[in-house]
PDB file of C-alpha atoms in Angstrom:
ATOM      1  CA  ASN J   1      -1.144   0.599  -9.912  1.00 94.00           C
ATOM      2  CA  LYS J   2      -0.786  -1.051 -13.301  1.00 95.00           C
ATOM      3  CA  ILE J   3       2.863  -1.952 -12.727  1.00 97.00           C
ATOM      4  CA  ILE J   4       2.094  -3.357  -9.271  1.00 96.00           C
ATOM      5  CA  GLY J   5      -0.840  -5.326 -10.672  1.00 97.00           C
ATOM      6  CA  ASP J   6       1.234  -6.709 -13.522  1.00 97.00           C
ATOM      7  CA  ARG J   7       3.999  -7.849 -11.168  1.00 98.00           C
ATOM      8  CA  LEU J   8       1.539  -9.465  -8.734  1.00 97.00           C
ATOM      9  CA  VAL J   9      -0.732 -10.768 -11.519  1.00 98.00           C
ATOM     10  CA  ILE J  10      -3.788  -8.948 -10.133  1.00 98.00           C
ATOM     11  CA  SER J  11      -5.985  -6.216 -11.588  1.00 98.00           C
ATOM     12  CA  GLU J  12      -5.400  -2.498 -11.096  1.00 98.00           C
ATOM     13  CA  ARG J  13      -8.710  -2.363  -9.258  1.00 98.00           C
ATOM     14  CA  THR J  14      -7.531  -5.020  -6.790  1.00 98.00           C
ATOM     15  CA  VAL J  15      -4.324  -3.048  -6.196  1.00 98.00           C
ATOM     16  CA  LYS J  16      -6.366   0.081  -5.546  1.00 97.00           C
ATOM     17  CA  SER J  17      -8.657  -1.777  -3.130  1.00 97.00           C
ATOM     18  CA  HIS J  18      -5.714  -3.162  -1.172  1.00 96.00           C
ATOM     19  CA  LEU J  19      -3.984   0.227  -1.054  1.00 95.00           C
ATOM     20  CA  THR J  20      -7.180   1.896   0.151  1.00 96.00           C
ATOM     21  CA  TYR J  21      -7.547  -0.680   2.926  1.00 95.00           C
ATOM     22  CA  ILE J  22      -3.893  -0.359   3.976  1.00 94.00           C
ATOM     23  CA  MET J  23      -4.009   3.432   3.971  1.00 95.00           C
ATOM     24  CA  THR J  24      -7.212   3.407   6.019  1.00 96.00           C
ATOM     25  CA  LYS J  25      -5.719   0.941   8.495  1.00 93.00           C
ATOM     26  CA  LEU J  26      -2.612   3.122   8.874  1.00 94.00           C
ATOM     27  CA  ARG J  27      -4.612   6.370   8.812  1.00 95.00           C
ATOM     28  CA  ALA J  28      -2.324   7.562   6.029  1.00 97.00           C
ATOM     29  CA  SER J  29      -3.216  10.328   3.599  1.00 96.00           C
ATOM     30  CA  ASP J  30      -0.903   9.097   0.827  1.00 96.00           C
ATOM     31  CA  ARG J  31       1.437   6.235  -0.068  1.00 94.00           C
ATOM     32  CA  THR J  32       4.497   7.948   1.379  1.00 96.00           C
ATOM     33  CA  HIS J  33       2.786   8.424   4.729  1.00 97.00           C
ATOM     34  CA  ALA J  34       1.678   4.772   4.645  1.00 95.00           C
ATOM     35  CA  VAL J  35       5.249   3.571   4.035  1.00 94.00           C
ATOM     36  CA  VAL J  36       6.681   5.773   6.797  1.00 96.00           C
ATOM     37  CA  THR J  37       4.029   4.536   9.235  1.00 96.00           C
ATOM     38  CA  ALA J  38       4.586   0.891   8.262  1.00 94.00           C
ATOM     39  CA  VAL J  39       8.346   1.278   8.824  1.00 96.00           C
ATOM     40  CA  ARG J  40       7.783   2.900  12.228  1.00 96.00           C
ATOM     41  CA  LEU J  41       5.463   0.042  13.225  1.00 95.00           C
ATOM     42  CA  GLY J  42       8.034  -2.527  12.122  1.00 96.00           C
ATOM     43  CA  TRP J  43       5.756  -3.899   9.390  1.00 93.00           C
ATOM     44  CA  LEU J  44       8.229  -2.989   6.660  1.00 92.00           C
ATOM     45  CA  ALA J  45      12.016  -2.837   6.572  1.00 92.00           C
ATOM     46  CA  ILE J  46      13.890  -0.607   4.183  1.00 87.00           C
TER      47      ILE J  46
END
């Protein structure tokens, strides 16, 4: 979270809040599951 926050110039807590919201929205249990779901929905291209 620190690296993400540093790159986006936001706090670690803000990163965590956003990740929690995204994971809840996608009903994902971890970051990997969230990425896979986002790709399947067409929200993210790899």
